[in-house]
Coordinates of C-alpha atoms in Angstrom, one line a residue:
X1 CA 99.8 34.6 -50.0
X2 CA 97.6 36.7 -47.7
X3 CA 98.1 36.7 -43.9
X4 CA 95.5 38.2 -41.7
X5 CA 96.9 40.3 -38.9
X6 CA 95.1 40.8 -35.6
X7 CA 94.1 42.8 -33.7
X8 CA 95.2 45.5 -36.1
X9 CA 93.0 44.5 -39.0
X10 CA 95.8 44.5 -41.5
X11 CA 96.3 42.3 -44.5
X12 CA 99.8 41.9 -46.1
X13 CA 100.0 40.7 -49.6
X14 CA 103.0 38.8 -51.1
X15 CA 104.3 41.9 -52.9
X16 CA 106.9 43.6 -50.6
X17 CA 105.5 47.0 -51.4
X18 CA 101.8 46.4 -51.2
X19 CA 100.1 46.8 -47.8
X20 CA 96.4 47.4 -47.2
X21 CA 94.9 48.5 -43.8
X22 CA 91.2 48.4 -43.1
X23 CA 89.7 50.0 -40.1
X24 CA 86.8 48.0 -38.4
X25 CA 84.9 51.3 -38.2
X26 CA 85.2 52.2 -41.9
X27 CA 84.3 50.4 -45.1
X28 CA 87.3 51.8 -47.0
X29 CA 90.8 50.5 -47.1
X30 CA 94.0 52.5 -47.1
X31 CA 96.9 51.4 -49.2
X32 CA 100.5 52.3 -48.3
X33 CA 103.7 52.0 -50.3
X34 CA 107.2 50.8 -49.5
X35 CA 108.2 54.1 -47.9
X36 CA 106.0 53.3 -44.9
X37 CA 106.6 49.6 -44.8
X38 CA 108.6 49.8 -41.6
X39 CA 105.4 50.4 -39.7
X40 CA 104.1 47.1 -41.0
X41 CA 107.1 45.2 -39.6
X42 CA 105.9 46.1 -36.1
X43 CA 102.6 44.2 -36.5
X44 CA 102.3 40.9 -34.7
X45 CA 101.6 37.9 -36.9
X46 CA 98.2 36.3 -36.2
X47 CA 100.0 33.0 -35.4
X48 CA 101.5 34.8 -32.3
X49 CA 98.3 36.1 -30.9
X50 CA 97.0 34.2 -27.9
X51 CA 93.4 33.6 -27.0
X52 CA 92.3 33.6 -23.4
X53 CA 88.8 33.1 -21.9
X54 CA 87.7 35.3 -19.1
X55 CA 84.8 34.4 -16.8
X56 CA 83.2 37.0 -14.6
X57 CA 80.5 36.9 -12.0
X58 CA 78.2 39.3 -10.1
X59 CA 78.9 43.0 -10.4
X60 CA 82.0 42.3 -12.6
X61 CA 79.8 40.6 -15.2
X62 CA 77.3 43.5 -15.0
X63 CA 80.1 46.1 -15.4
X64 CA 81.5 44.6 -18.6
X65 CA 78.1 43.4 -19.9
X66 CA 78.9 39.7 -20.2
X67 CA 79.8 36.7 -18.1
X68 CA 82.2 35.1 -20.6
X69 CA 84.7 37.0 -22.9
X70 CA 87.4 35.7 -25.2
X71 CA 90.3 38.1 -25.7
X72 CA 93.1 38.2 -28.2
X73 CA 96.3 39.2 -26.4
X74 CA 100.0 39.3 -27.1
X75 CA 102.5 36.8 -25.8
X76 CA 104.1 37.6 -22.4
X77 CA 100.9 39.3 -21.2
X78 CA 100.0 39.2 -17.5
X79 CA 96.6 39.0 -15.7
X80 CA 96.9 42.7 -15.0
X81 CA 97.1 43.4 -18.8
X82 CA 94.0 41.3 -19.3
X83 CA 92.1 43.3 -16.7
X84 CA 93.3 46.5 -18.3
X85 CA 92.0 45.3 -21.7
X86 CA 88.6 44.7 -20.2
X87 CA 88.7 47.9 -18.3
X88 CA 88.3 46.5 -14.8
X89 CA 91.8 46.9 -13.3
X90 CA 90.3 49.0 -10.5
X91 CA 88.9 45.8 -9.0
X92 CA 92.4 44.8 -8.0
X93 CA 92.1 47.1 -5.0
X94 CA 88.7 45.8 -4.1
X95 CA 89.6 42.3 -3.1
X96 CA 89.2 40.6 -6.5
X97 CA 90.1 36.9 -6.5
X98 CA 91.8 35.6 -9.6
X99 CA 91.9 32.0 -10.7
X100 CA 94.0 30.9 -13.7
X101 CA 93.1 27.4 -14.9
X102 CA 91.7 26.6 -11.5
X103 CA 94.6 27.9 -9.4
X104 CA 94.5 31.1 -7.4
X105 CA 97.1 33.6 -8.7
X106 CA 98.2 37.2 -8.5
X107 CA 97.9 40.0 -11.0
X108 CA 101.5 39.6 -12.3
X109 CA 101.0 36.0 -13.3
X110 CA 101.7 35.4 -17.0
X111 CA 99.0 33.9 -19.2
X112 CA 99.3 31.5 -22.0
X113 CA 97.3 30.7 -25.1
X114 CA 94.1 28.8 -24.2
X115 CA 94.1 29.8 -20.5
X116 CA 90.9 30.3 -18.6
X117 CA 90.8 33.2 -16.2
X118 CA 88.0 33.3 -13.6
X119 CA 87.5 36.7 -11.8
X120 CA 85.6 36.5 -8.5
X121 CA 84.5 39.8 -6.9
X122 CA 84.4 40.0 -3.1
X123 CA 81.3 38.6 -1.5
X124 CA 79.7 40.1 1.6
X125 CA 76.4 39.7 3.3
X126 CA 74.8 38.8 6.5

């Protein structure tokens, strides 16, 4: 049995001493033996990875280069963690409004698998 591990790009084979890691930036794979198997134990099984959709508008969408982004995150992650993953946590001090599944929330709100996060930058004009 092979189980795909994300986001670490690792594949674990049924043999207890056979592990192969493949970097997304390299075509080659690296095999390790049972002496380094304890590192593999710290990987998160793909069945525990959560997927959240993030929608951005205006200057936020321009900053990250897209309006809609789906992220793979770990359980017990917060909105702040999601913003850090995207690289826009600095917007928290600029009046960013955060909506989680249609409800306005704060940065410490936990997210769950399948959640939709909408990030609204402050609007001004005259």
